[in-house]
Amino acid sequence: MEEKKSRSYTLSDETRPVSVAVRLALKNPGAEPWTLAGAALVDKAGEEVELSRWQEAPIPANGAGAVVVGIEGERAQLGCPCTLKLWEAHGPRTFTLGNVEFPEGKAKGP
């Protein structure tokens, strides 16, 4: 799987995120469709936290699609950088993205 990503976060008292969501645009180079079955973040201490996940449709063979994963509450305040793991429903194919970090502090922009 190849990826492009975007992210979103919601701040609590303008210092720490209370929710984090990441949209990943993925390319499936395989010969079979890919369906997201699970997602987890592993922090630098080795703590693994399961993520909520959403996928509108399977990513077709040799095609592209998107998945959204997220987390809310105190669990959104993991010690990162983290590793993001995604795995498929019926098969051995996984996607791992290392050095995932989330913004801290007050959000910038309008």
Short mmCIF file of N, CA and C in Angstrom, two decimals:
data_model
loop_
_atom_site.label_atom_id
_atom_site.label_comp_id
_atom_site.label_asym_id
_atom_site.label_seq_id
_atom_site.Cartn_x
_atom_site.Cartn_y
_atom_site.Cartn_z
N MET A 1 0.84 -1.17 0.00
CA MET A 1 0.00 0.00 0.00
C MET A 1 0.89 1.24 0.00
N GLU A 2 0.51 2.21 -0.75
CA GLU A 2 1.16 3.51 -0.77
C GLU A 2 0.19 4.51 -0.18
N GLU A 3 0.69 5.64 0.37
CA GLU A 3 -0.23 6.54 1.03
C GLU A 3 0.06 8.01 0.79
N LYS A 4 -1.00 8.78 0.98
CA LYS A 4 -0.97 10.23 1.13
C LYS A 4 -1.89 10.49 2.30
N LYS A 5 -1.65 11.51 3.10
CA LYS A 5 -2.47 11.66 4.30
C LYS A 5 -2.88 13.10 4.54
N SER A 6 -3.92 13.25 5.34
CA SER A 6 -4.31 14.53 5.90
C SER A 6 -4.71 14.26 7.34
N ARG A 7 -4.77 15.31 8.16
CA ARG A 7 -5.10 15.07 9.56
C ARG A 7 -6.01 16.17 10.08
N SER A 8 -6.64 15.87 11.21
CA SER A 8 -7.51 16.82 11.88
C SER A 8 -7.36 16.58 13.37
N TYR A 9 -7.47 17.64 14.15
CA TYR A 9 -7.45 17.46 15.59
C TYR A 9 -8.30 18.51 16.25
N THR A 10 -8.81 18.22 17.45
CA THR A 10 -9.63 19.14 18.21
C THR A 10 -8.92 19.39 19.52
N LEU A 11 -8.74 20.67 19.87
CA LEU A 11 -7.99 21.01 21.08
C LEU A 11 -8.90 21.09 22.30
N SER A 12 -8.32 20.74 23.45
CA SER A 12 -8.95 20.88 24.74
C SER A 12 -8.20 21.98 25.47
N ASP A 13 -8.87 22.95 25.98
CA ASP A 13 -8.29 24.14 26.61
C ASP A 13 -7.03 24.64 25.91
N GLU A 14 -7.06 24.53 24.59
CA GLU A 14 -6.05 25.08 23.69
C GLU A 14 -4.63 24.58 23.94
N THR A 15 -4.48 23.41 24.58
CA THR A 15 -3.13 22.91 24.82
C THR A 15 -2.92 21.49 24.32
N ARG A 16 -3.89 20.63 24.46
CA ARG A 16 -3.72 19.22 24.08
C ARG A 16 -4.90 18.77 23.23
N PRO A 17 -4.67 17.90 22.25
CA PRO A 17 -5.80 17.42 21.44
C PRO A 17 -6.68 16.47 22.24
N VAL A 18 -8.02 16.60 22.05
CA VAL A 18 -8.96 15.65 22.65
C VAL A 18 -9.44 14.65 21.62
N SER A 19 -9.22 14.95 20.35
CA SER A 19 -9.52 13.97 19.32
C SER A 19 -8.56 14.20 18.16
N VAL A 20 -8.24 13.10 17.52
CA VAL A 20 -7.34 13.14 16.36
C VAL A 20 -7.94 12.23 15.31
N ALA A 21 -8.03 12.71 14.08
CA ALA A 21 -8.50 11.89 12.97
C ALA A 21 -7.53 12.07 11.81
N VAL A 22 -7.25 10.97 11.13
CA VAL A 22 -6.34 11.00 10.00
C VAL A 22 -7.03 10.33 8.81
N ARG A 23 -7.03 11.04 7.69
CA ARG A 23 -7.56 10.47 6.44
C ARG A 23 -6.35 10.07 5.60
N LEU A 24 -6.31 8.81 5.22
CA LEU A 24 -5.22 8.31 4.41
C LEU A 24 -5.74 7.95 3.03
N ALA A 25 -5.14 8.51 2.01
CA ALA A 25 -5.43 8.14 0.62
C ALA A 25 -4.43 7.05 0.26
N LEU A 26 -4.92 5.84 0.02
CA LEU A 26 -4.07 4.69 -0.19
C LEU A 26 -4.17 4.16 -1.62
N LYS A 27 -3.07 3.64 -2.12
CA LYS A 27 -3.05 2.94 -3.41
C LYS A 27 -2.82 1.47 -3.12
N ASN A 28 -3.59 0.63 -3.75
CA ASN A 28 -3.48 -0.81 -3.57
C ASN A 28 -2.81 -1.41 -4.82
N PRO A 29 -1.52 -1.78 -4.72
CA PRO A 29 -0.84 -2.36 -5.88
C PRO A 29 -1.13 -3.85 -6.05
N GLY A 30 -1.92 -4.42 -5.15
CA GLY A 30 -2.18 -5.86 -5.18
C GLY A 30 -3.22 -6.26 -6.21
N ALA A 31 -3.36 -7.56 -6.35
CA ALA A 31 -4.29 -8.13 -7.32
C ALA A 31 -5.68 -8.36 -6.73
N GLU A 32 -5.85 -8.11 -5.43
CA GLU A 32 -7.13 -8.30 -4.75
C GLU A 32 -7.54 -6.99 -4.07
N PRO A 33 -8.85 -6.73 -3.92
CA PRO A 33 -9.29 -5.55 -3.18
C PRO A 33 -8.78 -5.60 -1.74
N TRP A 34 -8.69 -4.43 -1.10
CA TRP A 34 -8.19 -4.33 0.27
C TRP A 34 -9.25 -3.67 1.13
N THR A 35 -9.65 -4.36 2.22
CA THR A 35 -10.66 -3.83 3.14
C THR A 35 -10.06 -3.70 4.53
N LEU A 36 -10.17 -2.52 5.10
CA LEU A 36 -9.63 -2.24 6.43
C LEU A 36 -10.40 -3.02 7.49
N ALA A 37 -9.68 -3.80 8.31
CA ALA A 37 -10.30 -4.55 9.39
C ALA A 37 -9.94 -3.99 10.76
N GLY A 38 -8.77 -3.35 10.87
CA GLY A 38 -8.35 -2.83 12.15
C GLY A 38 -7.27 -1.79 12.00
N ALA A 39 -7.14 -0.96 13.05
CA ALA A 39 -6.13 0.09 13.06
C ALA A 39 -5.69 0.32 14.50
N ALA A 40 -4.40 0.59 14.66
CA ALA A 40 -3.87 0.85 16.00
C ALA A 40 -2.69 1.81 15.91
N LEU A 41 -2.48 2.56 16.99
CA LEU A 41 -1.29 3.37 17.16
C LEU A 41 -0.45 2.72 18.24
N VAL A 42 0.85 2.67 18.01
CA VAL A 42 1.78 2.17 19.02
C VAL A 42 2.70 3.33 19.37
N ASP A 43 2.71 3.74 20.66
CA ASP A 43 3.52 4.89 21.03
C ASP A 43 4.95 4.48 21.31
N LYS A 44 5.79 5.47 21.63
CA LYS A 44 7.22 5.21 21.80
C LYS A 44 7.52 4.31 22.99
N ALA A 45 6.56 4.16 23.93
CA ALA A 45 6.74 3.26 25.07
C ALA A 45 6.24 1.86 24.76
N GLY A 46 5.69 1.66 23.54
CA GLY A 46 5.18 0.34 23.16
C GLY A 46 3.71 0.14 23.48
N GLU A 47 3.03 1.16 24.02
CA GLU A 47 1.61 1.05 24.32
C GLU A 47 0.82 1.09 23.01
N GLU A 48 -0.07 0.13 22.83
CA GLU A 48 -0.87 0.05 21.62
C GLU A 48 -2.30 0.43 21.93
N VAL A 49 -2.87 1.32 21.12
CA VAL A 49 -4.24 1.79 21.31
C VAL A 49 -5.01 1.56 20.02
N GLU A 50 -6.14 0.88 20.13
CA GLU A 50 -6.97 0.63 18.95
C GLU A 50 -7.64 1.93 18.52
N LEU A 51 -7.76 2.12 17.22
CA LEU A 51 -8.36 3.32 16.66
C LEU A 51 -9.73 3.01 16.09
N SER A 52 -10.60 4.01 16.10
CA SER A 52 -11.85 3.92 15.35
C SER A 52 -11.48 3.97 13.88
N ARG A 53 -12.28 3.36 13.03
CA ARG A 53 -11.93 3.32 11.61
C ARG A 53 -13.18 3.40 10.76
N TRP A 54 -12.99 3.94 9.56
CA TRP A 54 -14.08 4.06 8.61
C TRP A 54 -13.52 3.93 7.21
N GLN A 55 -14.22 3.17 6.39
CA GLN A 55 -13.85 2.99 4.99
C GLN A 55 -15.14 2.88 4.20
N GLU A 56 -15.32 3.76 3.23
CA GLU A 56 -16.56 3.77 2.45
C GLU A 56 -16.71 2.52 1.59
N ALA A 57 -15.60 2.09 0.98
CA ALA A 57 -15.64 0.93 0.09
C ALA A 57 -14.25 0.30 0.07
N PRO A 58 -14.17 -0.99 -0.25
CA PRO A 58 -12.85 -1.62 -0.39
C PRO A 58 -12.01 -0.88 -1.44
N ILE A 59 -10.71 -0.86 -1.23
CA ILE A 59 -9.80 -0.28 -2.21
C ILE A 59 -9.60 -1.33 -3.30
N PRO A 60 -9.96 -1.01 -4.54
CA PRO A 60 -9.89 -2.02 -5.60
C PRO A 60 -8.46 -2.44 -5.93
N ALA A 61 -8.33 -3.63 -6.50
CA ALA A 61 -7.03 -4.10 -6.97
C ALA A 61 -6.45 -3.08 -7.94
N ASN A 62 -5.18 -2.78 -7.77
CA ASN A 62 -4.49 -1.80 -8.61
C ASN A 62 -5.21 -0.46 -8.67
N GLY A 63 -5.89 -0.11 -7.58
CA GLY A 63 -6.65 1.13 -7.54
C GLY A 63 -6.33 1.94 -6.30
N ALA A 64 -7.13 2.97 -6.06
CA ALA A 64 -6.92 3.87 -4.94
C ALA A 64 -8.22 4.04 -4.16
N GLY A 65 -8.08 4.44 -2.91
CA GLY A 65 -9.22 4.70 -2.05
C GLY A 65 -8.74 5.37 -0.79
N ALA A 66 -9.66 5.58 0.15
CA ALA A 66 -9.31 6.27 1.38
C ALA A 66 -9.86 5.54 2.59
N VAL A 67 -9.19 5.72 3.71
CA VAL A 67 -9.65 5.26 5.01
C VAL A 67 -9.48 6.41 5.98
N VAL A 68 -10.30 6.41 7.02
CA VAL A 68 -10.18 7.40 8.10
C VAL A 68 -10.04 6.63 9.39
N VAL A 69 -9.05 7.03 10.20
CA VAL A 69 -8.86 6.43 11.52
C VAL A 69 -8.79 7.56 12.53
N GLY A 70 -9.23 7.30 13.76
CA GLY A 70 -9.23 8.35 14.76
C GLY A 70 -9.29 7.83 16.17
N ILE A 71 -9.13 8.77 17.10
CA ILE A 71 -9.12 8.45 18.52
C ILE A 71 -9.61 9.67 19.28
N GLU A 72 -10.30 9.42 20.42
CA GLU A 72 -10.82 10.52 21.23
C GLU A 72 -10.39 10.35 22.68
N GLY A 73 -10.51 11.42 23.44
CA GLY A 73 -10.26 11.40 24.88
C GLY A 73 -8.79 11.38 25.21
N GLU A 74 -8.49 10.98 26.43
CA GLU A 74 -7.10 10.98 26.91
C GLU A 74 -6.22 10.08 26.06
N ARG A 75 -6.81 9.07 25.45
CA ARG A 75 -6.01 8.18 24.61
C ARG A 75 -5.43 8.91 23.41
N ALA A 76 -5.99 10.10 23.07
CA ALA A 76 -5.47 10.89 21.96
C ALA A 76 -4.17 11.58 22.34
N GLN A 77 -3.76 11.47 23.60
CA GLN A 77 -2.57 12.15 24.07
C GLN A 77 -1.41 11.16 24.27
N LEU A 78 -1.20 10.32 23.29
CA LEU A 78 -0.11 9.35 23.34
C LEU A 78 1.23 10.05 23.25
N GLY A 79 2.25 9.42 23.81
CA GLY A 79 3.61 9.93 23.65
C GLY A 79 4.14 9.52 22.29
N CYS A 80 4.22 10.44 21.38
CA CYS A 80 4.66 10.14 20.02
C CYS A 80 6.04 10.72 19.78
N PRO A 81 6.77 10.28 18.79
CA PRO A 81 6.27 9.68 17.57
C PRO A 81 5.73 8.26 17.78
N CYS A 82 4.71 7.94 16.98
CA CYS A 82 4.02 6.65 17.07
C CYS A 82 4.15 5.91 15.74
N THR A 83 3.73 4.67 15.77
CA THR A 83 3.63 3.86 14.56
C THR A 83 2.16 3.58 14.33
N LEU A 84 1.68 3.83 13.13
CA LEU A 84 0.31 3.55 12.75
C LEU A 84 0.28 2.22 12.01
N LYS A 85 -0.59 1.31 12.46
CA LYS A 85 -0.74 0.01 11.82
C LYS A 85 -2.16 -0.13 11.31
N LEU A 86 -2.30 -0.56 10.06
CA LEU A 86 -3.60 -0.88 9.47
C LEU A 86 -3.52 -2.31 8.95
N TRP A 87 -4.59 -3.08 9.09
CA TRP A 87 -4.58 -4.43 8.55
C TRP A 87 -5.90 -4.73 7.87
N GLU A 88 -5.83 -5.68 6.94
CA GLU A 88 -7.00 -6.00 6.12
C GLU A 88 -7.86 -7.08 6.75
N ALA A 89 -9.08 -7.19 6.24
CA ALA A 89 -10.07 -8.11 6.80
C ALA A 89 -9.76 -9.57 6.51
N HIS A 90 -9.42 -9.90 5.29
CA HIS A 90 -9.28 -11.31 4.91
C HIS A 90 -7.94 -11.55 4.24
N GLY A 91 -6.88 -11.42 5.00
CA GLY A 91 -5.58 -11.66 4.40
C GLY A 91 -4.44 -11.09 5.22
N PRO A 92 -3.24 -11.33 4.75
CA PRO A 92 -2.07 -10.98 5.53
C PRO A 92 -1.53 -9.57 5.28
N ARG A 93 -2.13 -8.80 4.36
CA ARG A 93 -1.55 -7.51 4.00
C ARG A 93 -1.80 -6.45 5.07
N THR A 94 -0.72 -5.82 5.51
CA THR A 94 -0.81 -4.74 6.49
C THR A 94 -0.12 -3.50 5.93
N PHE A 95 -0.44 -2.37 6.53
CA PHE A 95 0.20 -1.11 6.18
C PHE A 95 0.73 -0.52 7.48
N THR A 96 2.00 -0.15 7.51
CA THR A 96 2.62 0.43 8.70
C THR A 96 3.27 1.74 8.32
N LEU A 97 2.99 2.77 9.11
CA LEU A 97 3.57 4.10 8.89
C LEU A 97 4.24 4.53 10.18
N GLY A 98 5.56 4.74 10.13
CA GLY A 98 6.31 5.13 11.32
C GLY A 98 6.45 6.63 11.46
N ASN A 99 6.95 7.04 12.62
CA ASN A 99 7.21 8.44 12.94
C ASN A 99 5.99 9.34 12.78
N VAL A 100 4.83 8.85 13.22
CA VAL A 100 3.61 9.64 13.18
C VAL A 100 3.60 10.56 14.39
N GLU A 101 3.40 11.85 14.15
CA GLU A 101 3.32 12.82 15.23
C GLU A 101 2.09 13.68 15.04
N PHE A 102 1.54 14.17 16.14
CA PHE A 102 0.37 15.02 16.11
C PHE A 102 0.74 16.39 16.67
N PRO A 103 0.10 17.44 16.18
CA PRO A 103 0.44 18.79 16.64
C PRO A 103 0.06 18.99 18.10
N GLU A 104 0.84 19.79 18.79
CA GLU A 104 0.53 20.18 20.15
C GLU A 104 0.41 21.68 20.20
N GLY A 105 -0.28 22.17 21.20
CA GLY A 105 -0.38 23.62 21.36
C GLY A 105 -1.58 24.18 20.64
N LYS A 106 -1.66 25.49 20.66
CA LYS A 106 -2.79 26.20 20.08
C LYS A 106 -2.81 26.05 18.56
N ALA A 107 -4.00 25.78 18.03
CA ALA A 107 -4.14 25.67 16.57
C ALA A 107 -3.89 27.02 15.93
N LYS A 108 -3.29 27.00 14.76
CA LYS A 108 -3.02 28.23 14.03
C LYS A 108 -3.97 28.34 12.86
N GLY A 109 -4.18 29.52 12.42
CA GLY A 109 -5.03 29.73 11.26
C GLY A 109 -6.25 30.54 11.60
N PRO A 110 -7.11 30.79 10.61
CA PRO A 110 -8.29 31.64 10.84
C PRO A 110 -9.31 30.99 11.72
#
